[in-house]
Coordinates of C-alpha atoms in Angstrom, one line a residue:
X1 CA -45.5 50.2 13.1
X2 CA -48.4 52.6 13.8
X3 CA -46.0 55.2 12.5
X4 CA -46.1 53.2 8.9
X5 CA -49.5 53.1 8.8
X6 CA -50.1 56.3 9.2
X7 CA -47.8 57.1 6.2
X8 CA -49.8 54.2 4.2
X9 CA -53.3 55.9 5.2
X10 CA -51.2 59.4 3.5
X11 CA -50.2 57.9 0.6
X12 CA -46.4 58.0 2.5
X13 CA -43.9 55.2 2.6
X14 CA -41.4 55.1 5.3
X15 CA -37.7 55.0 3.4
X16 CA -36.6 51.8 3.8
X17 CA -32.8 50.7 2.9
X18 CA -32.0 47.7 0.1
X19 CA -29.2 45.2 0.4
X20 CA -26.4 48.0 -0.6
X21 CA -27.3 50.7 1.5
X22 CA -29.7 52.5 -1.2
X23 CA -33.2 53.6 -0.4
X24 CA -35.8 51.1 -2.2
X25 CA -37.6 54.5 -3.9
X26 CA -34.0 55.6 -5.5
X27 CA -33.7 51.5 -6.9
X28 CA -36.9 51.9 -8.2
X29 CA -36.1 55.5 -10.1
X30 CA -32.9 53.6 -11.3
X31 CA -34.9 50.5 -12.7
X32 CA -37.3 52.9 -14.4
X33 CA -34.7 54.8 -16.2
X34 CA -33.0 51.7 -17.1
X35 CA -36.4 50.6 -18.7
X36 CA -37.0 54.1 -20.2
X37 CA -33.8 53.7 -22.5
X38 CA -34.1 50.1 -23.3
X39 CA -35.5 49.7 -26.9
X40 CA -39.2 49.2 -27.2
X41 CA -39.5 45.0 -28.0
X42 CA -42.3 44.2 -30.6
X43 CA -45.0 42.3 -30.1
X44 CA -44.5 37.9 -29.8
X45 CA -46.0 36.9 -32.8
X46 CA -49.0 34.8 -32.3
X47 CA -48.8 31.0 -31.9
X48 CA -52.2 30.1 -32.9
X49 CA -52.7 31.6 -36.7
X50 CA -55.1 30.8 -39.1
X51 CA -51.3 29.6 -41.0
X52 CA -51.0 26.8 -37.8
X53 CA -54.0 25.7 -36.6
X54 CA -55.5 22.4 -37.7
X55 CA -55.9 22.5 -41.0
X56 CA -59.2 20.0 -41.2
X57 CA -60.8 22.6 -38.8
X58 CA -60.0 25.3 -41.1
X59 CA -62.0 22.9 -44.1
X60 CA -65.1 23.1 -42.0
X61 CA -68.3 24.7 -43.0
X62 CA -71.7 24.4 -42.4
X63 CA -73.9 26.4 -44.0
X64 CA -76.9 26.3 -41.6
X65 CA -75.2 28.6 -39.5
X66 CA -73.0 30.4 -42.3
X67 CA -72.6 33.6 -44.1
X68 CA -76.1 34.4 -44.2
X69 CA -76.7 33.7 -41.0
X70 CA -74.3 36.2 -40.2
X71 CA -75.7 38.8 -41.8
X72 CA -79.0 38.3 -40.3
X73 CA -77.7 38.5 -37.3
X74 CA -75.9 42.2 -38.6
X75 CA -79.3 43.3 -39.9
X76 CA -81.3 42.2 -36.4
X77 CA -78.3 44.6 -34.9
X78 CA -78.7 48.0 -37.4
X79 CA -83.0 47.3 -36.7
X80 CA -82.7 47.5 -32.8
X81 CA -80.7 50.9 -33.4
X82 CA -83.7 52.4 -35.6
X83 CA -81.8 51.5 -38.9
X84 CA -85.0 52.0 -41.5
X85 CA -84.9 48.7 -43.9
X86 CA -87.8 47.9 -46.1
X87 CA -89.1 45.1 -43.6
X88 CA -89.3 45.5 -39.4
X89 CA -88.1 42.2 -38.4
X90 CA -85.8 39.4 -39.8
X91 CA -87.5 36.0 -39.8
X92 CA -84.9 33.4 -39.6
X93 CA -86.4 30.3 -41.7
X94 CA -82.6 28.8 -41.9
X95 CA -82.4 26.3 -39.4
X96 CA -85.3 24.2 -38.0
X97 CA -85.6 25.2 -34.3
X98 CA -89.4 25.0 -33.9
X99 CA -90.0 26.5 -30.5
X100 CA -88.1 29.4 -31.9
X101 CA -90.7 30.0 -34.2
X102 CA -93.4 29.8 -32.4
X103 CA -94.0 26.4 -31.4
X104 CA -95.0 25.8 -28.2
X105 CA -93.7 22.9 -25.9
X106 CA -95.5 19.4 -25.6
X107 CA -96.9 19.8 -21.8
X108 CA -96.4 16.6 -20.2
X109 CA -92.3 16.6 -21.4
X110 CA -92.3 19.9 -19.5
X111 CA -93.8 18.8 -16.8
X112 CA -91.4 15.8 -16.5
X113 CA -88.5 17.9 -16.8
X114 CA -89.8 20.2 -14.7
X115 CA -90.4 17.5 -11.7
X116 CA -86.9 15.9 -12.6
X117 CA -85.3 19.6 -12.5
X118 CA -87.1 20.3 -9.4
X119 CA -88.2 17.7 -7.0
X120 CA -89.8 19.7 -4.6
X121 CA -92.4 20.0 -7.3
X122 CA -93.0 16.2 -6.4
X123 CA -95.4 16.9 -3.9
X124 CA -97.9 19.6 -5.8
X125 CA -101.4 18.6 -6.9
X126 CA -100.5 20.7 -9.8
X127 CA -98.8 17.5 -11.5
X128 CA -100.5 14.9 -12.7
X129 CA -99.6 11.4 -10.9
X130 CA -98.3 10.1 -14.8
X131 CA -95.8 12.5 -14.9
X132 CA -94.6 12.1 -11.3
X133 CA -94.2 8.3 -12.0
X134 CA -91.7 9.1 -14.5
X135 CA -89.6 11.9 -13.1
X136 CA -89.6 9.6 -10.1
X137 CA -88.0 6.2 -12.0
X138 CA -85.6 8.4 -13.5
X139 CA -84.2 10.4 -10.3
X140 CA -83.8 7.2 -8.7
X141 CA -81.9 5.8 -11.5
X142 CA -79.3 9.1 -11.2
X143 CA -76.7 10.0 -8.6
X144 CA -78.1 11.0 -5.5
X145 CA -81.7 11.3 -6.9
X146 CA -80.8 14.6 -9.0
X147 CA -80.2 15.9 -12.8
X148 CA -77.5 17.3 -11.6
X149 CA -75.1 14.2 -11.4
X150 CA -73.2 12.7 -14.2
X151 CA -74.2 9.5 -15.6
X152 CA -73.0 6.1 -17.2
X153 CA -70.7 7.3 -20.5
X154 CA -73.4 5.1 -22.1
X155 CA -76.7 7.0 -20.5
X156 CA -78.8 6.3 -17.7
X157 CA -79.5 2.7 -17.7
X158 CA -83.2 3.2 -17.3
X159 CA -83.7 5.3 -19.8
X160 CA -81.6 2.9 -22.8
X161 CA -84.1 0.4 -21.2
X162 CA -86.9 2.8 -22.2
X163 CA -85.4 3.7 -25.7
X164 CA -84.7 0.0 -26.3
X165 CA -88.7 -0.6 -25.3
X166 CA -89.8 1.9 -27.8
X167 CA -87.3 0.9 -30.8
X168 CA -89.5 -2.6 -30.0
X169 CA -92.5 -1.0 -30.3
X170 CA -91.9 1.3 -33.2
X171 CA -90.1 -2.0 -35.2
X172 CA -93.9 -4.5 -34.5
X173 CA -91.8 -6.3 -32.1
X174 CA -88.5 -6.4 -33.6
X175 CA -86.3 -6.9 -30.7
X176 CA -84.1 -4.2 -29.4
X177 CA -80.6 -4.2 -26.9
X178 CA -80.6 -1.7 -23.8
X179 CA -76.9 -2.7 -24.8
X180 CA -77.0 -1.8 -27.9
X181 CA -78.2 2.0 -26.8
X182 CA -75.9 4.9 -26.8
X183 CA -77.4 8.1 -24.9
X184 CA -75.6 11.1 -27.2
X185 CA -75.5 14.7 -27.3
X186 CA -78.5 15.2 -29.7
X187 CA -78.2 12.9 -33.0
X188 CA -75.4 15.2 -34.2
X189 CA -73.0 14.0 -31.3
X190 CA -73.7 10.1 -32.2
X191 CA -72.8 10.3 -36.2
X192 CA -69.3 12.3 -35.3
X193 CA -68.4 9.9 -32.8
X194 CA -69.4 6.7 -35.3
X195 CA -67.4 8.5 -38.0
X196 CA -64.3 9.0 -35.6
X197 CA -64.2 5.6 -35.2
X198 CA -64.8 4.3 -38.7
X199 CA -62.3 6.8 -40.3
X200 CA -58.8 5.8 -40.7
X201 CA -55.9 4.6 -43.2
X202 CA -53.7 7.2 -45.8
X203 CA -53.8 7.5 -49.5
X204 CA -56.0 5.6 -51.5
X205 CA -56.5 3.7 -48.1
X206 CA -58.4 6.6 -46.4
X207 CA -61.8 6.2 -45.4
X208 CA -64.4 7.1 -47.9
X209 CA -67.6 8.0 -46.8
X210 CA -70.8 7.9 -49.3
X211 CA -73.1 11.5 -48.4
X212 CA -76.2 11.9 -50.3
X213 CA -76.5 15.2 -52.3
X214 CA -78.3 17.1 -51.6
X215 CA -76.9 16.6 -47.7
X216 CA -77.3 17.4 -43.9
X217 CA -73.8 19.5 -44.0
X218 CA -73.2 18.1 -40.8
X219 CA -71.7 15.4 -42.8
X220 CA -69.2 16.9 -44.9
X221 CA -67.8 19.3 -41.9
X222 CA -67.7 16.1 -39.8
X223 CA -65.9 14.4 -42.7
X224 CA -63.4 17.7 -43.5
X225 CA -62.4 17.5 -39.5
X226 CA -61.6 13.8 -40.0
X227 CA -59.6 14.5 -42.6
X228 CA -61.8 11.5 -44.6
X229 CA -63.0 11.5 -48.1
X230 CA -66.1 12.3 -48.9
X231 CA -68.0 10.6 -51.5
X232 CA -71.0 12.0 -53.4
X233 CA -74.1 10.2 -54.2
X234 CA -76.9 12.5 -55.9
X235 CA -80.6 11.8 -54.9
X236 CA -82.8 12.1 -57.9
X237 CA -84.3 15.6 -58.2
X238 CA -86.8 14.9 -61.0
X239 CA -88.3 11.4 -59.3
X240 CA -88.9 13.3 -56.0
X241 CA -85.7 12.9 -55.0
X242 CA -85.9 9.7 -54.8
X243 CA -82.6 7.1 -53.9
X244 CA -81.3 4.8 -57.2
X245 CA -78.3 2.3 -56.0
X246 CA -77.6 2.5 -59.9
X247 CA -76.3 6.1 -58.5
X248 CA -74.8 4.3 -55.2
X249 CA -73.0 1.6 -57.6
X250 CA -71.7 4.5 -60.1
X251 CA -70.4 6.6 -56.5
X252 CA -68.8 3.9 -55.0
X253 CA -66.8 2.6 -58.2
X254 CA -65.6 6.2 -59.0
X255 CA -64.5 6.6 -55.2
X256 CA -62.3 2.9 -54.9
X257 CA -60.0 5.1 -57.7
X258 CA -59.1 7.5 -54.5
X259 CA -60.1 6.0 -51.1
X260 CA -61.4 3.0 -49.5
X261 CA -65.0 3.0 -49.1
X262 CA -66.9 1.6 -46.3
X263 CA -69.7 4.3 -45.4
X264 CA -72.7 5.0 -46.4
X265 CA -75.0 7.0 -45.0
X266 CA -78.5 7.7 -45.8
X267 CA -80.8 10.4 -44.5
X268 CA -84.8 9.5 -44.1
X269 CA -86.8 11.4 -44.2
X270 CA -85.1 13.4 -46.5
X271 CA -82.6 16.8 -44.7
X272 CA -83.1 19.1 -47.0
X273 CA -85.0 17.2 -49.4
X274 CA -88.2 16.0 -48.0
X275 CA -88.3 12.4 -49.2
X276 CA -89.6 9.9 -47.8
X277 CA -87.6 6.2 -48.7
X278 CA -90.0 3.4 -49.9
X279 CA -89.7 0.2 -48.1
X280 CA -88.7 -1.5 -51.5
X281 CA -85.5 1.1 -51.8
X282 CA -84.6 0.8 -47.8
X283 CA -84.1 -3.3 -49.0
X284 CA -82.2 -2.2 -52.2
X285 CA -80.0 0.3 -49.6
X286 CA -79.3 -3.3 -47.2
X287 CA -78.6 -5.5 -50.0
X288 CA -75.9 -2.9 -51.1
X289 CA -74.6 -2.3 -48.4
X290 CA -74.4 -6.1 -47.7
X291 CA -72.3 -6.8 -51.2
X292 CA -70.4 -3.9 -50.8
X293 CA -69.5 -4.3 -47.2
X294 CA -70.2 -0.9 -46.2
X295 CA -71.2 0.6 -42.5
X296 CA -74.7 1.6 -42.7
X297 CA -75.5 5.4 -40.7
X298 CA -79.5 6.1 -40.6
X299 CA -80.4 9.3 -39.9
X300 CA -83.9 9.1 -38.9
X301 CA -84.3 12.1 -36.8
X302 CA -87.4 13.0 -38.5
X303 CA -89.2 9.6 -38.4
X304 CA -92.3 11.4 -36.6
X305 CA -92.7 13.8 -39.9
X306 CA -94.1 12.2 -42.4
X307 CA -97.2 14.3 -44.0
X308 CA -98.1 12.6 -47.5
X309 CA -100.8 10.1 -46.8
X310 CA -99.1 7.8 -49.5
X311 CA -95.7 7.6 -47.7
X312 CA -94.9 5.4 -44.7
X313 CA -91.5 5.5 -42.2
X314 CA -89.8 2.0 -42.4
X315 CA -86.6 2.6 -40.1
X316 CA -83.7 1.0 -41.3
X317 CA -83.6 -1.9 -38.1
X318 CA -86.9 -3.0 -39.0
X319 CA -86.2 -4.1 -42.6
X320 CA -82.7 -5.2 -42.2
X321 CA -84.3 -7.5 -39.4
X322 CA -87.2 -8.4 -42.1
X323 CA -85.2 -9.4 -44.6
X324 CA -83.6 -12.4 -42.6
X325 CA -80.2 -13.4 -40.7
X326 CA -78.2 -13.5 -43.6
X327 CA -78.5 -9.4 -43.5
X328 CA -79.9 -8.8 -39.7
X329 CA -76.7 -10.7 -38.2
X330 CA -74.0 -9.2 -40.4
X331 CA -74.9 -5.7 -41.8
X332 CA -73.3 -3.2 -39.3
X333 CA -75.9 -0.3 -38.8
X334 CA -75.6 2.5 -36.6
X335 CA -79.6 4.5 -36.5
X336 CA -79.9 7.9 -34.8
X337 CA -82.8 9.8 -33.1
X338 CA -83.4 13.2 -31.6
X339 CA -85.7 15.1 -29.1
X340 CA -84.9 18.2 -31.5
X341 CA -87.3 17.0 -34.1
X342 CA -90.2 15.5 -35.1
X343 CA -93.4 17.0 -32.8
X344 CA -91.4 17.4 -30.1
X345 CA -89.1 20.5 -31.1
X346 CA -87.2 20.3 -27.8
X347 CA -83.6 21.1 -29.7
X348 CA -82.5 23.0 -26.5
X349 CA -82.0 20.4 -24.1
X350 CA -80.1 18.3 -27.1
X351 CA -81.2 14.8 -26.2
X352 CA -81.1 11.7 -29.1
X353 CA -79.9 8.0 -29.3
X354 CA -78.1 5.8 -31.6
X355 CA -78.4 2.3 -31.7
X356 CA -75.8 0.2 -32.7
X357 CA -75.7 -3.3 -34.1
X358 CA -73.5 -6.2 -35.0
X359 CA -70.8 -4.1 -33.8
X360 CA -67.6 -6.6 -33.0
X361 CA -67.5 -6.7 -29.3
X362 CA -63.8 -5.4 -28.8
X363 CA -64.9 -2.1 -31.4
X364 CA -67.9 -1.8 -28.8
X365 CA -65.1 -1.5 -25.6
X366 CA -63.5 0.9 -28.0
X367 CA -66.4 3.1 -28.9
X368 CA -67.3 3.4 -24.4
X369 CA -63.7 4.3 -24.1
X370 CA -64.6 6.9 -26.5
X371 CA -67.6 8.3 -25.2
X372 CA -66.1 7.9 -21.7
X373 CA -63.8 11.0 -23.3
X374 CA -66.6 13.6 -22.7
X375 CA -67.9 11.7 -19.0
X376 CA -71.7 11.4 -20.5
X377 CA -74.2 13.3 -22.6
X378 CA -75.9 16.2 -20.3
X379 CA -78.6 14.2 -18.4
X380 CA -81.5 16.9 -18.9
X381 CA -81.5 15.6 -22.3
X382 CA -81.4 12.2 -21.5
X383 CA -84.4 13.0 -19.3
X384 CA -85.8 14.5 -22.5
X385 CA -85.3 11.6 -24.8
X386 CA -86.8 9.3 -21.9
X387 CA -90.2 11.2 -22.5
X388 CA -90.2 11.2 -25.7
X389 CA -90.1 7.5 -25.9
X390 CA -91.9 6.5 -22.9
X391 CA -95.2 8.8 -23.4
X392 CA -98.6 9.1 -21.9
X393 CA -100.6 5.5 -23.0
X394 CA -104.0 5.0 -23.0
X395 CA -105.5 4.7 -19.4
X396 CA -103.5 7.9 -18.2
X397 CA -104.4 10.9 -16.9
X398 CA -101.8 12.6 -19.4
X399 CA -102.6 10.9 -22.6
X400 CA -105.5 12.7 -24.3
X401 CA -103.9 16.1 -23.7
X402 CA -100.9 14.6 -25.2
X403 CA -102.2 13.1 -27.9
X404 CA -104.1 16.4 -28.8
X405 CA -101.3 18.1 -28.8
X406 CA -99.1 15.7 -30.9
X407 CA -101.5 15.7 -33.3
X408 CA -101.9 19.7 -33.5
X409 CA -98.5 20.0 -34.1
X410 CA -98.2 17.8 -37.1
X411 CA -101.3 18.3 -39.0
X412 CA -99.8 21.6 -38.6
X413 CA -96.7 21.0 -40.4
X414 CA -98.9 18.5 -42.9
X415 CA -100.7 21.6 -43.9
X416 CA -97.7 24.0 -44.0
X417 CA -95.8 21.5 -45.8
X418 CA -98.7 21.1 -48.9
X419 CA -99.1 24.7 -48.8
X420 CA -95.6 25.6 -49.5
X421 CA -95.1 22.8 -52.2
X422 CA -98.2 24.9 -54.0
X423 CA -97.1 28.4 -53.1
X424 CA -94.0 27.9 -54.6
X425 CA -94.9 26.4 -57.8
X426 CA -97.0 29.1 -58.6
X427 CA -94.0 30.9 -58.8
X428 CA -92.6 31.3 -62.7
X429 CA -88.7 29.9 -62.0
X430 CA -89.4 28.0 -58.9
X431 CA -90.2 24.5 -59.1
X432 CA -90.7 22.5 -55.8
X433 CA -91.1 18.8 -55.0
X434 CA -93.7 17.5 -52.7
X435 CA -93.1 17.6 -49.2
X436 CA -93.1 14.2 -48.1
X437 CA -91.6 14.8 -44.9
X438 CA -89.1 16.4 -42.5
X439 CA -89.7 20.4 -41.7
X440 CA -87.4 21.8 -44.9
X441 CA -88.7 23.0 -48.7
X442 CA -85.9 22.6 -51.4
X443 CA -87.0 24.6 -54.2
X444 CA -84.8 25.0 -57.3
X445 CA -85.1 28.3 -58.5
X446 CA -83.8 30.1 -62.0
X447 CA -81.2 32.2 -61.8
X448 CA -80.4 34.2 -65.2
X449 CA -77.0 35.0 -66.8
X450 CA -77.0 38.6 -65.5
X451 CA -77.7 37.8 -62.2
X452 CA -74.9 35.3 -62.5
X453 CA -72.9 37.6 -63.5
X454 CA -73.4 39.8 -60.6
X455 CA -72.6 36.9 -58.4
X456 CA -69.4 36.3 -59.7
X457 CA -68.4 40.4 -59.4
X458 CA -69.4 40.1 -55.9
X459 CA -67.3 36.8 -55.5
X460 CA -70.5 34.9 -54.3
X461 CA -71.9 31.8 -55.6
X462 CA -75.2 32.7 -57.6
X463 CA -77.8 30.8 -54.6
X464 CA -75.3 32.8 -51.9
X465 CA -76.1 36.0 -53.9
X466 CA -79.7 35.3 -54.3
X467 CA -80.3 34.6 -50.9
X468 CA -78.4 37.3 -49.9
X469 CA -80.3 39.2 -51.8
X470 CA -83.4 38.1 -50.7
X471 CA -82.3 38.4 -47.3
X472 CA -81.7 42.3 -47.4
X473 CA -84.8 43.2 -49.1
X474 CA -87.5 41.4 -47.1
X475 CA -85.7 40.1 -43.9
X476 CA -86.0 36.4 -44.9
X477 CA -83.1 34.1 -44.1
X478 CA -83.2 31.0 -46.5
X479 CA -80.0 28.8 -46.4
X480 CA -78.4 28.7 -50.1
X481 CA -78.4 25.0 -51.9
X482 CA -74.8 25.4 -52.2
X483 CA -74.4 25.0 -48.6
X484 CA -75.9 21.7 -48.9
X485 CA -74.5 20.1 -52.5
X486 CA -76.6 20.1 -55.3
X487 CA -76.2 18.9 -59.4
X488 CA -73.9 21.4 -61.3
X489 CA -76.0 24.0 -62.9
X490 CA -79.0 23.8 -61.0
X491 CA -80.1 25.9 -57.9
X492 CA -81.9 25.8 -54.8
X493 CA -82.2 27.4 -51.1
X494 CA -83.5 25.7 -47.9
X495 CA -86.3 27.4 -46.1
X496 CA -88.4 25.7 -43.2
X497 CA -91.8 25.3 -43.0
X498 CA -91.9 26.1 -39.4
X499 CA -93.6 29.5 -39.2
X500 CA -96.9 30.0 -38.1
X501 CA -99.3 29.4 -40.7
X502 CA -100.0 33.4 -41.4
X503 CA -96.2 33.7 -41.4
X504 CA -95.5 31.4 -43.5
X505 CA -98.1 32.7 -45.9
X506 CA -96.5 36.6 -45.6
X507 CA -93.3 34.4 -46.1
X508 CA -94.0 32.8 -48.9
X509 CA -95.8 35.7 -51.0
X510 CA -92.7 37.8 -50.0
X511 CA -90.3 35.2 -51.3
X512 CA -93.3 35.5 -54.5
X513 CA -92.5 39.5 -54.5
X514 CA -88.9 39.0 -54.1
X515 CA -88.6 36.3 -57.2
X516 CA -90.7 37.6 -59.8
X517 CA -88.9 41.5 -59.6
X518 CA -85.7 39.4 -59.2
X519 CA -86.1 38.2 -62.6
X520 CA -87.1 41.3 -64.0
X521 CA -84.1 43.1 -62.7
X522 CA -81.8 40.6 -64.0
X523 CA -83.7 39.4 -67.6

């Protein structure tokens, strides 16, 4: 044995005999001649191609994070390795991720997250006793006091309590379910898993679903993986993008042709557009869905950015309820919020709500089986949302810094959002609407024939090839209106306001620049 070792230790192995009397080294120069004649076999073709994966996944796109994107990201790379371009740093104004740009994080949600992340922390002076009382009611609320745990498919019961509170509040008293409150993955999590369960049928039987144009492209990629029909309703660019149900009745008629309708989803404020809905057309929404027995989705993730002093949110729950039981007891609506939004800019920890109502009680057994799928939405963000609807009142320690700081950041966007609107349309072939609300500016910009024509040569659509465009020459990364619909003929990009103010102005007198010698090169 010590012998063998030794051999091991000199790279030697002692010569052993196989089964027929042969030395295992001469077997194993046998085998490798054997495998040294044998043909060379070519390689197992693949099993997943892009010819036999899922074909709806394959439909997919969203344009937030698309080509351009891409590219920016390309352009970042070629910088950091001393590649000279004509700008020194790319500023992505594609997607509305405000802490990215700058923003800096409401204090007391940090210092609740960081209590609930951290319990030690629990015992400091540095916290103030507000924001102990919270991170305490909701670690007792999860397993074994900690973050860490899973939770109820639904959410942390305490913290649908909480949401439920504030949808009461919000609403002037209209009464809200703890029940009726689904916990989700950020608000984008909620609307796939309502469409799942909506979508269904073959043929002209297929679920339709009613989109607004311009839209969220959330919606169409959600719709393309659900192999559903997606119905176009075109909000009205020259009346501030305003909502008509003359254009919801014209949608829906030309869709029963091809599918069954029984969506409709409405965005407010406005993603990309900016509008803010009118309490008058949020009644006209209800009334049509209510003849046309459609499933109402709210999207209302941006119900804290509103900036024009003549505009009001009205959330779809409050009206319906308003307008009596003949609607509040039978209209099925579905409303979704977000911690990724409004002042609060927290998209990281992906936190939101939906609430649900008039849902029949065996689809609600089916929609917690659903969620069940995926055990529970991470509980950080739960812990998130929690803050964000159970902030500092009056009377505590917290609430003034708060307050100041909520109010900063959206006077902030207020004033970014008016001075884009006039930036813009000082421009000769850009027109923008006001900013009513959300984070987003939608100009439409002209595009001439020759520029057109340069598109199609690069097999780009003409937005895709302006923003491309605009992307190499100054480092801006604007999101093309094609991503998001818009009318045939007409074109547009989607840039965020989120910038700090000086950026934005460098941002917007480049995009200026960019424009005016855009059309000169292509006149």
């Amino acid at each position: 044995m010590q012998r063998a070792a030794a051999l091991v230790r000199r790279g030697c192995c002692p010569r052993t005999l196989g089964p027929w009397g042969r030395s295992q080294s001469s077997a194993a120069a046998e085998a490798s001649a054997v495998l040294k004649v044998r043909p060379e076999r070519s390689r197992r073709e693949r099993i997943l191609t892009l010819e036999s994966m899922n074909p709806q996944v394959k439909a997919v796109e969203y344009a937030v994070r698309g080509p351009i994107v891409l590219k920016a990201g390309e352009i970042e790379l070629e910088l950091q390795r001393g590649i000279k371009k004509p700008f020194t740093e790319v500023i992505r104004a594609n997607i509305g991720d405000a802490q990215a740009m700058g923003q800096q994080p409401i204090t007391f949600l940090r210092q609740v997250m960081a209590l609930c992340t951290y319990p030690n922390l629990l015992d400091s002076p540095s916290f103030p006793e507000d924001a102990k009382k919270r991170a305490r009611r909701i670690l007792q609320a999860c397993g074994g006091n900690s973050l860490g745990s899973y939770s109820a498919s639904q959410g942390v019961n305490c913290i649908r309590e909480d949401v439920a509170a504030y949808i009461t509040r919000r609403d002037g008293g209209v009464p809200a379910d703890p029940d009726n409150i689904y916990l989700t993955t950020g608000a984008s999590d909620g609307i796939s898993t309502i469409l799942k369960i909506l979508v269904s049928g073959g043929g002209k039987s297929r679920t339709g679903v009613m989109i607004p144009i311009p839209q969220y492209p959330l919606y169409s990629a959600v719709i393309s993986e659900l192999d559903a029909i997606q119905v176009n309703y075109y909000l009205d660019e020259d009346n501030c993008w305003a909502l008509n149900v003359n254009e919801l009745r014209r949608a829906l008629q030309q869709a029963k042709e091809h599918c069954n309708p029984k969506v409709l989803c409405i965005i407010n404020p406005g993603n990309p557009t900016g509008q803010v809905q009118s309490r008058k057309c949020i009644e006209d929404v209800i009334h049509f869905a209510w003849e046309e027995k459609l499933f109402l989705l709210a999207d209302e993730v941006y119900q804290d950015n509103v900036y024009s002093p003549d505009c009001k949110f009205h959330s779809f729950k409050k009206v319906l309820y308003e307008m009596g039981p003949e609607y509040s007891s039978n209209v099925e609506l579905a409303s979704f919020h977000s911690t990724s939004k409004g002042y609060m800019g927290e998209c990281g920890y992906r936190g939101g709500y939906m609430e649900v109502i008039n849902l029949h009680p065996e689809i609600k057994g089916q929609l917690v089986k659903l969620l069940s799928v995926r055990l529970c939405p991470p509980v950080s963000g739960q812990a998130a949302m929690d803050i964000v609807v159970n902030p500092p009142v009056p009377g505590e320690e917290s609430f003034e810094q708060f307050s100041r700081e909520k109010e900063s950041v959206l006077g902030n966007l207020a004033k970014k959002a008016k001075l884009t609107e006039d930036m813009f349309n000082q421009v000769p072939g850009i027109h923008c609407n006001p900013l009513m609300g959300a984070m987003y500016a939608f100009p439409r910009i002209f595009i001439p024939a020759k520029a057109m024509e340069a598109a199609q040569a690069h097999k780009m659509a003409p937005d895709m090839f302006y923003c491309m465009k605009l992307l190499e020459e100054t480092g801006i990364c604007v999101v093309p209106g094609s991503g998001f619909g818009q009318r045939e003929g007409t074109y547009h990009f989607r840039m965020t306001i989120l910038p700090p103010v000086e950026k934005l102005k460098t941002v917007l007198q480049k995009v200026k620049d960019f424009h005016i010698k855009f059309l000169e090169k292509y006149a």
